Every structure is written in structure tokens, then in C-alpha cells.
Short mmCIF file of C-alpha atoms (C1' of nucleotides) in Angstrom, two decimals:
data_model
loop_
_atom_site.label_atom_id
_atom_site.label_comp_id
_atom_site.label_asym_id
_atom_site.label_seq_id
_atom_site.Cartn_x
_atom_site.Cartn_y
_atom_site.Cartn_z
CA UNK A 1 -193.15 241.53 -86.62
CA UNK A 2 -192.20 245.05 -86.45
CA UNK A 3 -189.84 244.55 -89.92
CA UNK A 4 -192.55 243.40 -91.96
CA UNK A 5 -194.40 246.00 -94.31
CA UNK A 6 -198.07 247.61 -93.74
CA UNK A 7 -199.12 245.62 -97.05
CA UNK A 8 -197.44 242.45 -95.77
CA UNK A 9 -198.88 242.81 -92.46
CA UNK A 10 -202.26 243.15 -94.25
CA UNK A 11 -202.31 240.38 -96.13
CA UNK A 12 -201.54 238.12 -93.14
CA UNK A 13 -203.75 238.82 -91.17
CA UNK A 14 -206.16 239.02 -94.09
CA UNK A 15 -205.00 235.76 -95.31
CA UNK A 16 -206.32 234.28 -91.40
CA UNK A 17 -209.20 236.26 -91.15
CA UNK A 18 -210.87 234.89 -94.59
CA UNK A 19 -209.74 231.66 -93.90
CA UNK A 20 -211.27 231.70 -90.34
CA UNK A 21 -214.51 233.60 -91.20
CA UNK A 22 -215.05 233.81 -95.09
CA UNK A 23 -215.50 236.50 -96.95
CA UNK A 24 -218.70 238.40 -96.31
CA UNK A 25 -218.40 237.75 -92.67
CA UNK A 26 -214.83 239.13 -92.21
CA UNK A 27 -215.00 243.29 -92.21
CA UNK A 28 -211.95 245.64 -92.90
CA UNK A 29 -212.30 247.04 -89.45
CA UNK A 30 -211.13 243.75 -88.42
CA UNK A 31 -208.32 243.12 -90.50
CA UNK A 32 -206.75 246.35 -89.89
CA UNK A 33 -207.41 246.14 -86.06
CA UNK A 34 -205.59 242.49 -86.11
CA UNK A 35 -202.75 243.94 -88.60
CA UNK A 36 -202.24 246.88 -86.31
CA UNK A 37 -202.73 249.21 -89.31
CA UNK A 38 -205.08 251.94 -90.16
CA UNK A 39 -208.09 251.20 -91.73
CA UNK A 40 -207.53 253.61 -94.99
CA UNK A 41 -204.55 251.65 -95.50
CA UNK A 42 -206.04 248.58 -97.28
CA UNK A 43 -207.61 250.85 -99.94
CA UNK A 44 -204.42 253.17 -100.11
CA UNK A 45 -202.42 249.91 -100.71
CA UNK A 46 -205.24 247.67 -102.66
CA UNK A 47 -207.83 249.77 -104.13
CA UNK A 48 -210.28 248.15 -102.44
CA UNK A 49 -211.89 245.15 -100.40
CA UNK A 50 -212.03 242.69 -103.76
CA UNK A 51 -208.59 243.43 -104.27
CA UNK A 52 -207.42 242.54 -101.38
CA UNK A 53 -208.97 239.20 -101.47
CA UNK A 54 -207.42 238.77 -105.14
CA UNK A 55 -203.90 239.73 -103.83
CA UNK A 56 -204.31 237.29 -100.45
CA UNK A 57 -204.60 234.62 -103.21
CA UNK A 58 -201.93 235.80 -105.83
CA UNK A 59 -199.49 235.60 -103.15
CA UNK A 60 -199.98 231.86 -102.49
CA UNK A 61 -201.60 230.84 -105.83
CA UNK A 62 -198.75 231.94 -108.10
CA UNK A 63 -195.50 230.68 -106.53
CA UNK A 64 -197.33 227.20 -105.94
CA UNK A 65 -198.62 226.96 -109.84
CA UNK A 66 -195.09 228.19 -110.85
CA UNK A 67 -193.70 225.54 -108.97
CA UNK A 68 -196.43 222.70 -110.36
CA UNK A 69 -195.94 223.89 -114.29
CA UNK A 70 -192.13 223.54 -113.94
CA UNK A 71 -192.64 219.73 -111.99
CA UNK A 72 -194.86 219.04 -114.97
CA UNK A 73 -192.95 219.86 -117.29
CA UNK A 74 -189.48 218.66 -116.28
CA UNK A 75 -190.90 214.87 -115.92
CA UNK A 76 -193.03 215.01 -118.83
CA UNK A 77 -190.04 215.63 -120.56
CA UNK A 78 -187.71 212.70 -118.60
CA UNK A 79 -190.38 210.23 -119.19
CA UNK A 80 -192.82 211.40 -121.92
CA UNK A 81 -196.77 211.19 -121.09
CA UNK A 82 -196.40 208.14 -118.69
CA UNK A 83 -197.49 209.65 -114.93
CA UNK A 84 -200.04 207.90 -113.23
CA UNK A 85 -202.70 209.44 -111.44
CA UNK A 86 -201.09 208.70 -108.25
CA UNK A 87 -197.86 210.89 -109.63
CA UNK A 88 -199.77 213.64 -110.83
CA UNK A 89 -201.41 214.26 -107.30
CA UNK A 90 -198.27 213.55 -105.23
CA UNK A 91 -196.84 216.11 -107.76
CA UNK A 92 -199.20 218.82 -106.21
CA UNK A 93 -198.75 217.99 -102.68
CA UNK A 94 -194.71 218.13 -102.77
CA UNK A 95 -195.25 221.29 -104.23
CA UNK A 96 -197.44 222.54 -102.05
CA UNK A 97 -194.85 221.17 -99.41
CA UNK A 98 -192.21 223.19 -101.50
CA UNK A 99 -194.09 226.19 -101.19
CA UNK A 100 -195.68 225.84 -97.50
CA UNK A 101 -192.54 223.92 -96.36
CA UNK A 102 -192.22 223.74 -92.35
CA UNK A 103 -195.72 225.27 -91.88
CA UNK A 104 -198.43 222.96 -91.98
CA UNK A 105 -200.51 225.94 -90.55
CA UNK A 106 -200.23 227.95 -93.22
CA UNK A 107 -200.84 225.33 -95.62
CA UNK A 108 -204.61 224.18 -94.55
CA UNK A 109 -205.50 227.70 -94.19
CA UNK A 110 -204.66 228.08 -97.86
CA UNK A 111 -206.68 224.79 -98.85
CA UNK A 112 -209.50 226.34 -96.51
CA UNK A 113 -209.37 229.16 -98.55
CA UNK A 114 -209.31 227.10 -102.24
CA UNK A 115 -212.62 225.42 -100.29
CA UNK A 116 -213.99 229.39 -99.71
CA UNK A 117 -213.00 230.41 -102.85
CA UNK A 118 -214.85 227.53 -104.52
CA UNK A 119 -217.92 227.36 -102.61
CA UNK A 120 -218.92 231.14 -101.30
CA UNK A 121 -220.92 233.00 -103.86
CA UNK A 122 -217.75 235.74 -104.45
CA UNK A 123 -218.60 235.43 -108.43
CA UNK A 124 -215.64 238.51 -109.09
CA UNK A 125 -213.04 236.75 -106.94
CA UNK A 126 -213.76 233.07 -108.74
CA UNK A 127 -213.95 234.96 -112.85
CA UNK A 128 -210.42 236.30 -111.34
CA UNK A 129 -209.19 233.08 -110.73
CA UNK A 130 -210.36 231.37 -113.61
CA UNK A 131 -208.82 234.16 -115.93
CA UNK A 132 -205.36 234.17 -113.88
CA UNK A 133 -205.07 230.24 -112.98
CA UNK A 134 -207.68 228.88 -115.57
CA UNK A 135 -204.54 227.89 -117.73
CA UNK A 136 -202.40 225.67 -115.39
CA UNK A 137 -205.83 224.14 -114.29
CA UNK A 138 -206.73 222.90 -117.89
CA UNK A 139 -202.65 221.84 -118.23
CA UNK A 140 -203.19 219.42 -115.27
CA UNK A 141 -206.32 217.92 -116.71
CA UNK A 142 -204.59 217.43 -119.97
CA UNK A 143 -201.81 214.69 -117.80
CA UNK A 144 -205.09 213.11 -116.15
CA UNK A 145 -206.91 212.17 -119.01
CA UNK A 146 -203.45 211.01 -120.23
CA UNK A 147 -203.42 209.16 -117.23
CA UNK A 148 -206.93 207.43 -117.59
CA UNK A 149 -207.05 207.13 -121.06
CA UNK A 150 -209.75 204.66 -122.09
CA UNK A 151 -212.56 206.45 -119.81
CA UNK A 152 -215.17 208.27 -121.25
CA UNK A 153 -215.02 212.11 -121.25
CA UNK A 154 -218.10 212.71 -119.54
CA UNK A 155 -217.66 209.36 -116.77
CA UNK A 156 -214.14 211.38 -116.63
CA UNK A 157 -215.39 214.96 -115.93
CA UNK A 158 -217.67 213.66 -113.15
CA UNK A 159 -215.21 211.77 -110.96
CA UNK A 160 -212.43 214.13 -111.63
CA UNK A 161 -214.94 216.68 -109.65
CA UNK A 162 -216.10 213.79 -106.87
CA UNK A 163 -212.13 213.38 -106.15
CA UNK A 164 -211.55 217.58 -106.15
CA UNK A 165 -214.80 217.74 -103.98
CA UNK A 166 -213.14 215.00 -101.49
CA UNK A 167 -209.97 217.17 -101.07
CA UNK A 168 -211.24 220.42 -101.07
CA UNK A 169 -213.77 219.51 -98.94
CA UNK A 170 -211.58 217.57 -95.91
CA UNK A 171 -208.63 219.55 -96.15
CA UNK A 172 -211.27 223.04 -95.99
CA UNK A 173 -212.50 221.42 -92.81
CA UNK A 174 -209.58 219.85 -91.40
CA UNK A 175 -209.25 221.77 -88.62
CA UNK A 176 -212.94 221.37 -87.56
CA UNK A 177 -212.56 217.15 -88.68
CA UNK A 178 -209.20 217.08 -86.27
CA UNK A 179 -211.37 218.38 -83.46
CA UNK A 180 -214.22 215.33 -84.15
CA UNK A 181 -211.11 212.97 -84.21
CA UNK A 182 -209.84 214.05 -80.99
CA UNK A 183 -213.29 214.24 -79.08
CA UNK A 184 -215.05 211.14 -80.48
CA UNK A 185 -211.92 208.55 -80.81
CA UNK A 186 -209.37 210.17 -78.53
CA UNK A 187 -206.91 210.00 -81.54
CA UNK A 188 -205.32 212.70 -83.35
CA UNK A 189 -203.54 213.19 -86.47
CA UNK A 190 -201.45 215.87 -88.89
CA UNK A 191 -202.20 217.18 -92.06
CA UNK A 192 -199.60 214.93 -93.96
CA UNK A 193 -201.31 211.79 -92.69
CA UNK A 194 -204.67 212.61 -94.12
CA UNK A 195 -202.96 213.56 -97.34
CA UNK A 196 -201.31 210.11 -97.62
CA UNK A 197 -204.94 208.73 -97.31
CA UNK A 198 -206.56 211.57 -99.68
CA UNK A 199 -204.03 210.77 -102.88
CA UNK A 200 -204.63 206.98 -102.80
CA UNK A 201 -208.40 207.68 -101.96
CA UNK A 202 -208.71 209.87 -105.33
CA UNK A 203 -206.60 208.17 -107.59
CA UNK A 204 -208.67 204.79 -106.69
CA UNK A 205 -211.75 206.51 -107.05
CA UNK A 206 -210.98 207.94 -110.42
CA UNK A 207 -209.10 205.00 -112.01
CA UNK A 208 -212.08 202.98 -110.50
CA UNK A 209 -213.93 199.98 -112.39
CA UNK A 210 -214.86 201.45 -116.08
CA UNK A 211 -218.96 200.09 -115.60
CA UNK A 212 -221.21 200.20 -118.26
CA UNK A 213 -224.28 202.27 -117.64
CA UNK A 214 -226.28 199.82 -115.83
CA UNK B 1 -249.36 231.38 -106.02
CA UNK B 2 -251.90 233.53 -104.04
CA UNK B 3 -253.32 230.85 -101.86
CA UNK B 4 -250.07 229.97 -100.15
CA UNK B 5 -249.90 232.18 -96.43
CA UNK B 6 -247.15 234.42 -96.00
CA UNK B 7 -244.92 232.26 -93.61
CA UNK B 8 -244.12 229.91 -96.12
CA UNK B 9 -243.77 232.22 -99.07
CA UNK B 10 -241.22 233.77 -97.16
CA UNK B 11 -239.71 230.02 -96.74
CA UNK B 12 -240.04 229.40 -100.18
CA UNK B 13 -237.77 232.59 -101.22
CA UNK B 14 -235.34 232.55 -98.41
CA UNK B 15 -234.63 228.28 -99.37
CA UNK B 16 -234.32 229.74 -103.07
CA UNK B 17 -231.90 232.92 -101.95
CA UNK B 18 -229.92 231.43 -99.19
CA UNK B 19 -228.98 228.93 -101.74
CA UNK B 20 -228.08 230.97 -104.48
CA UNK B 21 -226.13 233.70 -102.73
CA UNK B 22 -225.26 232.68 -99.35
CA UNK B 23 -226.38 233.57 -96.18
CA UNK B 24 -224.58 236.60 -95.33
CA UNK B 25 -225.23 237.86 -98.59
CA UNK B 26 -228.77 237.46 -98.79
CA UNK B 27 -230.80 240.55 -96.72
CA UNK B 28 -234.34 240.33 -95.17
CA UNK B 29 -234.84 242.84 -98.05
CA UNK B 30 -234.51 240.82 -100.87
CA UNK B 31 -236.21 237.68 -99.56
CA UNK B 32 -239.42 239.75 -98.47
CA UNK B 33 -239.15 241.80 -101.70
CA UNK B 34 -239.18 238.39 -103.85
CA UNK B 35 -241.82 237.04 -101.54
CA UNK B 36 -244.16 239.88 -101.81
CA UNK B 37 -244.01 240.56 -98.08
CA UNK B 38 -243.50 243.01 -95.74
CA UNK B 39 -240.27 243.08 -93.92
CA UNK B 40 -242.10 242.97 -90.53
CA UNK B 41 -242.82 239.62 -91.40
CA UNK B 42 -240.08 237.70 -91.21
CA UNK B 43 -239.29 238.88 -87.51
CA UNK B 44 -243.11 238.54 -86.96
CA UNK B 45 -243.35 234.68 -87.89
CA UNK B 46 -239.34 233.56 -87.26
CA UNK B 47 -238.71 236.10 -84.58
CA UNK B 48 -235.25 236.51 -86.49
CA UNK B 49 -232.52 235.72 -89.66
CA UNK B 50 -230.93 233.29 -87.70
CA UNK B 51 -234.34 231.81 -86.91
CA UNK B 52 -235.43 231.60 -90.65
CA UNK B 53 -232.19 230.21 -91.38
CA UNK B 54 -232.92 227.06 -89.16
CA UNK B 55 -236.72 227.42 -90.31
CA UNK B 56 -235.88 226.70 -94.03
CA UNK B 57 -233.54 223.54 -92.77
CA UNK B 58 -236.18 222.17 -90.51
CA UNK B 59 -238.84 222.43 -92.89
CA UNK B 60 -236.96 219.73 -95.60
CA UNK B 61 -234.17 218.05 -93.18
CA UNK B 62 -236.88 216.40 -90.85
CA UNK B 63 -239.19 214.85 -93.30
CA UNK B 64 -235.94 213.40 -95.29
CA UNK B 65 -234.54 212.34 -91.73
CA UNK B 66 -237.82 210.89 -90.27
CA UNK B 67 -238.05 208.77 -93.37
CA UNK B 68 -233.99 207.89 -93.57
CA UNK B 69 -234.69 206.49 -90.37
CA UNK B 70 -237.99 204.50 -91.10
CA UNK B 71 -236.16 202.56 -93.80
CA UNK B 72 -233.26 202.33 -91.78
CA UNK B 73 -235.05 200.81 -89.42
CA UNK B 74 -237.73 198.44 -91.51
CA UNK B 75 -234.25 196.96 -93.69
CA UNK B 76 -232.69 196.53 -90.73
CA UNK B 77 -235.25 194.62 -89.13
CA UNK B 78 -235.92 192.27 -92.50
CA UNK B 79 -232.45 191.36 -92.94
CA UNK B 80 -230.11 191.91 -89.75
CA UNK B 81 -226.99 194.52 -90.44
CA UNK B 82 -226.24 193.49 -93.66
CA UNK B 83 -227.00 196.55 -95.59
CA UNK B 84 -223.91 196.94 -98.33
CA UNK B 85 -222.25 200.45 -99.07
CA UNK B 86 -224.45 201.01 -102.20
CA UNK B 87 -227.32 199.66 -100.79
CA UNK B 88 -226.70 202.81 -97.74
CA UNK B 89 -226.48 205.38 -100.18
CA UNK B 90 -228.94 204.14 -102.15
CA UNK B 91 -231.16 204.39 -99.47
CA UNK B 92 -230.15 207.67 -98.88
CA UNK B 93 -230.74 208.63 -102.59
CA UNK B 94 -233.78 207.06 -102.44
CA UNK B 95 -235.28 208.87 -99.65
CA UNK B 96 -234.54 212.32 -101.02
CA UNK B 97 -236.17 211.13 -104.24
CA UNK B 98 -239.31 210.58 -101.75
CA UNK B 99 -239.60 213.97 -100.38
CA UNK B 100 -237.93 216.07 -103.56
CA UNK B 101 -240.28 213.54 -105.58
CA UNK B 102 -240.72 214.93 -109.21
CA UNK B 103 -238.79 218.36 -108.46
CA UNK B 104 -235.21 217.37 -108.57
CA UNK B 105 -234.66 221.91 -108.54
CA UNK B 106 -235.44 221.54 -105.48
CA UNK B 107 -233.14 219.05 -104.03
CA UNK B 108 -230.28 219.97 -106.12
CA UNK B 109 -230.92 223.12 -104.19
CA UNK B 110 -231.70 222.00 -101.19
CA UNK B 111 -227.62 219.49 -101.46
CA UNK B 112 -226.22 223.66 -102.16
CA UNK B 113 -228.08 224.40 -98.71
CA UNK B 114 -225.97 221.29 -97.07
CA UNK B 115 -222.98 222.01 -98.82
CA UNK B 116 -223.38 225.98 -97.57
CA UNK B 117 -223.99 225.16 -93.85
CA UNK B 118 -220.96 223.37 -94.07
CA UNK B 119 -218.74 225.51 -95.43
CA UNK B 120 -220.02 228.75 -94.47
CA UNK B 121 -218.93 229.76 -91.24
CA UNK B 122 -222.23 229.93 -89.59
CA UNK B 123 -221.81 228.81 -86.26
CA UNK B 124 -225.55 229.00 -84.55
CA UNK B 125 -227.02 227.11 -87.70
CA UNK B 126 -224.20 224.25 -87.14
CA UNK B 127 -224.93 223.81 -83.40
CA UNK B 128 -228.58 223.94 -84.15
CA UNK B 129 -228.28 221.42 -87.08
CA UNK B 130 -225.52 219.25 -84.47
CA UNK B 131 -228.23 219.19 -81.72
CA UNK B 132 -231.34 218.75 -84.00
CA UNK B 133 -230.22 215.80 -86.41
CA UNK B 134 -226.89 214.81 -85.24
CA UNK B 135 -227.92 211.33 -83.82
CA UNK B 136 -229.62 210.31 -87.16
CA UNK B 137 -226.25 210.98 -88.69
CA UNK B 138 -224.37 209.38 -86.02
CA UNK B 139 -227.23 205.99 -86.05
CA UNK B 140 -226.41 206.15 -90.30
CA UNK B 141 -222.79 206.44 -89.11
CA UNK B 142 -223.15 202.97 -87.42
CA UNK B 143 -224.68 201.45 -90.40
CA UNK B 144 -221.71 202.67 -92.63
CA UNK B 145 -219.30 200.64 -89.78
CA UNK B 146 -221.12 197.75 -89.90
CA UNK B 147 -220.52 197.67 -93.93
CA UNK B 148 -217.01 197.88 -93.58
CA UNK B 149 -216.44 195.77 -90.92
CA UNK B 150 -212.70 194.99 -91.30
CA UNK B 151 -211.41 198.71 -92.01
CA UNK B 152 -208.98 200.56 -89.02
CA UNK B 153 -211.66 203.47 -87.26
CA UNK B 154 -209.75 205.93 -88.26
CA UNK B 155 -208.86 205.24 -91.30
CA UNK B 156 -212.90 204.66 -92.03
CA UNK B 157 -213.33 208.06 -90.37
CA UNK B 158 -211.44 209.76 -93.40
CA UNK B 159 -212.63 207.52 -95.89
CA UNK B 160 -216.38 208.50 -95.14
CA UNK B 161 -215.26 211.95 -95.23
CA UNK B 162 -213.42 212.07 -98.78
CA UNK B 163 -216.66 210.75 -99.37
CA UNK B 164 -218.83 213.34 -97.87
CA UNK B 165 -216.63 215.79 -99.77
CA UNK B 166 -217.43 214.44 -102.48
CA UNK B 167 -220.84 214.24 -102.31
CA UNK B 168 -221.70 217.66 -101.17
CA UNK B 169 -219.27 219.30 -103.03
CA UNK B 170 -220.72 217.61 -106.33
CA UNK B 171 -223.98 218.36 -105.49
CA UNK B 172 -223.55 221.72 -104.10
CA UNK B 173 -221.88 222.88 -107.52
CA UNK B 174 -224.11 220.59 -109.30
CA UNK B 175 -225.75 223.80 -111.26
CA UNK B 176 -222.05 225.30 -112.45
CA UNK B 177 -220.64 222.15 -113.26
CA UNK B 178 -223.22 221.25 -115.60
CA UNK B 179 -222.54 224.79 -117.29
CA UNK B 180 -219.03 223.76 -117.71
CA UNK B 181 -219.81 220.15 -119.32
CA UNK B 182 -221.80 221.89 -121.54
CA UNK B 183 -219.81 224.53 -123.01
CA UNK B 184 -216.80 222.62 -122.78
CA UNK B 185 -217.71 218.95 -124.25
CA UNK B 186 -221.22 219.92 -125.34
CA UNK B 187 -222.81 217.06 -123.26
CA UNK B 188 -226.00 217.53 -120.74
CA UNK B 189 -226.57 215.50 -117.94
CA UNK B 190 -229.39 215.14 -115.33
CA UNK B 191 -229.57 215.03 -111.46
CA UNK B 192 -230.10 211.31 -111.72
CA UNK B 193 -227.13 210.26 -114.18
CA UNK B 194 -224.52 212.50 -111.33
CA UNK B 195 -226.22 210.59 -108.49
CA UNK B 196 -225.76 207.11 -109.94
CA UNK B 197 -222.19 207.74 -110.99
CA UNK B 198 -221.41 209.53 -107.44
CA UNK B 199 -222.95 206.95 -105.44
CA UNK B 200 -220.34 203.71 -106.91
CA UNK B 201 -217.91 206.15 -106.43
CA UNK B 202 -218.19 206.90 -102.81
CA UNK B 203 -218.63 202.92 -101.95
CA UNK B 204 -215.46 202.04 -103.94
CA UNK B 205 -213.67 204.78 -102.29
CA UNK B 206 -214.50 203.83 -98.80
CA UNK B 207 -213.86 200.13 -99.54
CA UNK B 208 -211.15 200.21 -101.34
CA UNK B 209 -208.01 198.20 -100.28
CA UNK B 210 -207.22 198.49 -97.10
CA UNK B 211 -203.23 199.29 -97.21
CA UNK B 212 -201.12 198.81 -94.38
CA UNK B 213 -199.14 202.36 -93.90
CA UNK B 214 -196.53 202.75 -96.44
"C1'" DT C 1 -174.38 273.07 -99.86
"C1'" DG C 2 -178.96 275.03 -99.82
"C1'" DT C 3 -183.54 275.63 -101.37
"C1'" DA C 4 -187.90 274.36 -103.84
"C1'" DC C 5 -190.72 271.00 -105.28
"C1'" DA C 6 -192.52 266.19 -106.05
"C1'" DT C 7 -193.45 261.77 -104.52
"C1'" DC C 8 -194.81 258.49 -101.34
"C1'" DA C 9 -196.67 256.03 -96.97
"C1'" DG C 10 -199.80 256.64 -93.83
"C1'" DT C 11 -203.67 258.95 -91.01
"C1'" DG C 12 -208.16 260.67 -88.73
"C1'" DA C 13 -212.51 261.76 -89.51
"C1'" DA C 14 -216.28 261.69 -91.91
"C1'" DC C 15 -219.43 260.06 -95.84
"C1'" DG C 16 -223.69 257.64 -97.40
"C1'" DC C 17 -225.72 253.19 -97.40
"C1'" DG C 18 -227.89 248.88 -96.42
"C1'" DC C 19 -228.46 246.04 -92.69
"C1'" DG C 20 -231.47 243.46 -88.90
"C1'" DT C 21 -234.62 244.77 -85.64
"C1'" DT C 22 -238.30 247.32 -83.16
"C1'" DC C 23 -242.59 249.58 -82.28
"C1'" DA C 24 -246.92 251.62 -82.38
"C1'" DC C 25 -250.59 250.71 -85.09
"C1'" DT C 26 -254.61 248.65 -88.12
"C1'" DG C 27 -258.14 245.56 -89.25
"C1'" DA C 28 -260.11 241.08 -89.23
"C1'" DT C 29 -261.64 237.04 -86.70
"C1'" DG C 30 -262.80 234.49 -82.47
"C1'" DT C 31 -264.74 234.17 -77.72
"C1'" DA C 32 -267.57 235.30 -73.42
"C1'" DC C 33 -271.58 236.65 -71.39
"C1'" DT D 1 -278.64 238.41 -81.03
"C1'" DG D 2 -275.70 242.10 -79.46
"C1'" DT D 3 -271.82 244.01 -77.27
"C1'" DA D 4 -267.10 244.10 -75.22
"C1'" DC D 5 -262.83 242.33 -75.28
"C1'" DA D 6 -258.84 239.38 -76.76
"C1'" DT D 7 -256.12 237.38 -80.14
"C1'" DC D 8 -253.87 237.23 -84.34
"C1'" DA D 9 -251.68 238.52 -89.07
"C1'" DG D 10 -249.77 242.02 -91.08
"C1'" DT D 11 -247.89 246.95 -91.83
"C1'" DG D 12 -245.14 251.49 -92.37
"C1'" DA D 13 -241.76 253.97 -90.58
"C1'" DA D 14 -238.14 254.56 -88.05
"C1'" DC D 15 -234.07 252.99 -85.03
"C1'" DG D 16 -229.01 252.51 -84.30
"C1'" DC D 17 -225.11 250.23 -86.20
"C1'" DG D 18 -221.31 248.57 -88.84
"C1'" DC D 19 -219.95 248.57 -93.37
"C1'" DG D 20 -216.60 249.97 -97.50
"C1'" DT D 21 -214.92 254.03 -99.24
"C1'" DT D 22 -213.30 258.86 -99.64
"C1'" DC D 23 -210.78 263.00 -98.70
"C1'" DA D 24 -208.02 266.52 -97.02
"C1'" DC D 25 -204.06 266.27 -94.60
"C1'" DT D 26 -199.19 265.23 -92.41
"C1'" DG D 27 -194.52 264.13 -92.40
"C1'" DA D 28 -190.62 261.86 -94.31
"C1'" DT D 29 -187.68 260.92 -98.23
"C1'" DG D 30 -185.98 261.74 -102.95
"C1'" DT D 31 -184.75 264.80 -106.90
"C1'" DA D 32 -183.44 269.14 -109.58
"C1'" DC D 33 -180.94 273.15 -110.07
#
DNA sequence: TGTACATCAGTGAACGCGCGTTCACTGATGTAC
DNA sequence: TGTACATCAGTGAACGCGCGTTCACTGATGTAC
């Protein structure tokens, strides 16, 4: 605790206080109380409030795409364009295990945060990530439509979006969806074992039966 | 325009700015200044924010829920519990189409409003929204089991919420994904055509095969 | 080796601002006798 | 029918508060000569 930096300790408890709150709702006067650090010290070190919430992201965001682009590339080289859709998403999970490794933790209250990122109105934060991530985002839809090749475009687009929503969605709430498990059913459950049930969940629900508008 | 009475202009811009911006990030100020009120107002007729909050739910939630459950029950009266999947959601779809009617604005708003109290950490609004229309949920809930009749609880649990995700998430972005589909593919697509492809989608998702753990 | 200056991390206190809420008040309409 | 009072919708101005940001400042470390 003590070793780690004023910026580092910043970010963390930044990182939980976003995740935990949102955006809006979570002050600086908070963060610095929780990070033990003065409350100048976020704009001495970040400039201000919005670039704090940019760097809490660039922190996670860029190791894991690193990680994804070089997965991607590496087997589309072993085995040309042939990864299924059930690859492609058990591609981003073992990275995200890569990057998240022992701490499960850590890694829904980054997927909480995708969720935030995605759904609160924070219009500077999400043109930030488009500009900075946009790229490897568009890469990976390039190996899906590869992957599903004789859907339409548009039948495409819309599932694509009904399978992010799913994952976004339940792994963004997973804590709170744990908690219903536990209190309604007595049963509970990790983070991997949802996973296991999201990939299959998405890839069937993409791949699907091609219907004709009916 | 003029004849409406103060309480539900006020309703009318608060549903419109709460969905748009949030609701942290939408003041008293600007809904009273869009609704051509005085500020006093809102605390006058609500009593407070949090108040109009629930206020703008009530007012579209209960008629869509009172009527949910009137088909619910009339179908399940006609023709015992064996309402399909699609046949649920169709319901569903079909009810909102009742109360949104010709104005399909308003209910792709009013999905952004569901999606927000979801993922916005707004913890009054959820326990009021629990306590107010949880059981209609939890009564749909037992419909949804009785379609699915041979799938594991928990895995069922997940299932319906991958498709919940989906569903609200979709919805809920429905306005900026249609802005992507048409800058990036040049196609347009209505309300309608989303709903229809989303509701096959969430049946064959929760269906699916049921896999023994692998 | 010693001195002068520059850079850097961090601090304490204050800044102005927009927020939700409150309060005393007005004017119109309804009710009692 | 007339008067006194109560109720109700709405208002203007102010309240205190927490917010993000700024600024002059301190003290430690590095660099030049």
C-alpha cells in the first residue's frame, strides 16, 4: 500500500469508485479521501476530472487490446480466416484472463465499467474511446463476419449488438445478479461459470437460423 | 401545447431529459426551463427529484403492466400454460405497442428509461421500482419457466438474463445504433424491424441446447 | 566540495458555480352561513 | 346575494452545500559551474 505511487493510488481507488457509483455520482472529494491523497492531486497529476476517467480506462483497455490484436493475429496466421464465432469470443475472455489473471474482482469491475462507459451519457469519455480503441473494435468485427459469412449485413449488425448487449449487460450487473442467485435459489456461482454460459449463449444467438423476413 | 396543466408538462420534459442525459445529469433547471415552469413546481407537485423520478416511471410502467397482466391472464385462461417463448415476448411487444400506440419516440425512449434505471446506480428508484412492479415481473418470470420446462434453474436464470441484456441494451441504444448503421452501411431501419429480429433472438437463446457442463 | 538555481511532487485554502430545496407570498376558485 | 374564510396552483428570491478547479506555496531532489 504504502509503495504504490499518488497517481497509482488514484486510479485505484478511482477505478472502484466509478465502477461502484458511475460517473456523475462519484465526486473527487471521494476519490481522494479513499486514495488517502490530497484533493489537488488528481488535477496536478491528470489535468482534470475527464482525464482521469480516460486514464482509469487506458490502464486496463490498452494492455487487454494489445493482448487480443496479437491472439488475432498469431492464429489468423496458423490457420488463415477459419475461427468460429465460438473462438473469436473465447479469444477475448483468455485474454481478459491474461490480463486480469488471479483477480476475478478486478475483472467484473472492469466489464462494469465497459457497461458505464457504454450506457451513461459521458459523450467525451465514449468519442475518446472510439478514437483510441475504435480500430481493434472494427478488426474484431472483420473475423466475425468472416465467421458468419452468408448472413446479411444488416441481420448481422443487429445480433452482433443483441449478443454485446447480453454480455455487457450481465457481466455490468453481475455482482447485483450473484446477490438474486444467492437470495432467491440459495445457489451461488463465479464469474468464469457465467462466462462459460455467456460465449455459447452469443455465438448460438448470432450463428442462429438465417429466417427470411417473415 | 397550452392546454396541458403544469404537472404533466413537467412529466413530459423530465421523461424526455432523464432519458437523454441521465439522471444525475439532468437539473430541476433544465426540465422546468424546457417545460416553461417555475422551479417551485416540481417540489410543489412531486415534493422532490427523487419523487419525479418515480413519477415519470409510474405514469407509463403501470398502464403497460396492468395490461401485461390482463393478457397474461385472459391467454392463460383460454389455453392452460402453454404460452411458447415468442408467443411471451410477443405479448410483451405487443402490449407496449398498446400503450406507445402510433408514437414508437416514445417507447424507444421510454426502453432508454429501463435500460438507465438499470444501469445507473440509482438506488431509491430501484427499490421503488422492486416494491412497485416486482411481482408482475416475477408472475411473467413463471410464465418464461413454464416455456422451458426441461432447462436446469439456474442455468434458465442466466439464459433469461443474456436475454434481458440484450433487450434493454438494444433498445436503450436503439437511437445511436441506428446512427451507426447508417453512416456505416447506409441502411435505415425502424423500431419494428429491431423488435422482430430481437424477439427470435432472445427465444433461441434461452432455448437453445441444453449442454451438459463441458 | 560548495553554492545557486531549476524542477518536481504535493499541499491547504479558497474560488465561483450550479445544485435541490425552502419559504413567504400572490391571486384565483370554492365553500359556509 | 353578500361576506368571510379556506384551499389550491403557482411564483420569485433566497438558502446552504458540495462540486471541480485554481493558485500561491513548501520542501525535497537534481543539475551546473
Amino acid at each position: 500500500m504504502g509503495k504504490s505511487t499518488t497517481a497509482e493510488r488514484i486510479l485505484d481507488a478511482a477505478q472502484i469508485l466509478f465502477a461502484t457509483k458511475g460517473f456523475s455520482e462519484t465526486s473527487l472529494r471521494h476519490i481522494t479521501s479513499k486514495a488517502g491523497v490530497n484533493l489537488a492531486a488528481v488535477n496536478y497529476h491528470f489535468g482534470s476530472k475527464e482525464k482521469l476517467m480516460q486514464a482509469v480506462f487506458e490502464r486496463t483497455l490498452t494492455p487487454f487490446c494489445d493482448n487480443l490484436e496479437k491472439q488475432l493475429l498469431t492464429h489468423g496466421q496458423n490457420r488463415g480466416a477459419t475461427l468460429s464465432l465460438e473462438e473469436l469470443f473465447g479469444m477475448m475472455v483468455s485474454t481478459a484472463d491474461g490480463v486480469y489473471g488471479d483477480d476475478s474482482k478486478e475483472f467484473s469491475r472492469f466489464m462494469r465499467l465497459m457497461g458505464l462507459a457504454y450506457t451513461q451519457t459521458q459523450e467525451e469519455l465514449r468519442a475518446f474511446l472510439g478514437e483510441r480503441y475504435g480500430m481493434v473494435f472494427k478488426r474484431f468485427l472483420v473475423y466475425i463476419k468472416l465467421a458468419a459469412p452468408e448472413m446479411a449485413p444488416k441481420e448481422l449488425f443487429w445480433r452482433i449488438h443483441f449478443a454485446l448487449g447480453a454480455a455487457v449487460f450481465t457481466l455490468a450487473s453481475f455482482g447485483g445478479l450473484q446477490e438474486v442467485l444467492q437470495k432467491d435459489y440459495g445457489m451461488s456461482v463465479g464469474l468464469p461459470d457465467v462466462v462459460t454460459r455467456l460465449v455459447p449463449f452469443m455465438a448460438a444467438g448470432i450463428r442462429g437460423d438465417v429466417e427470411k423476413e417473415s
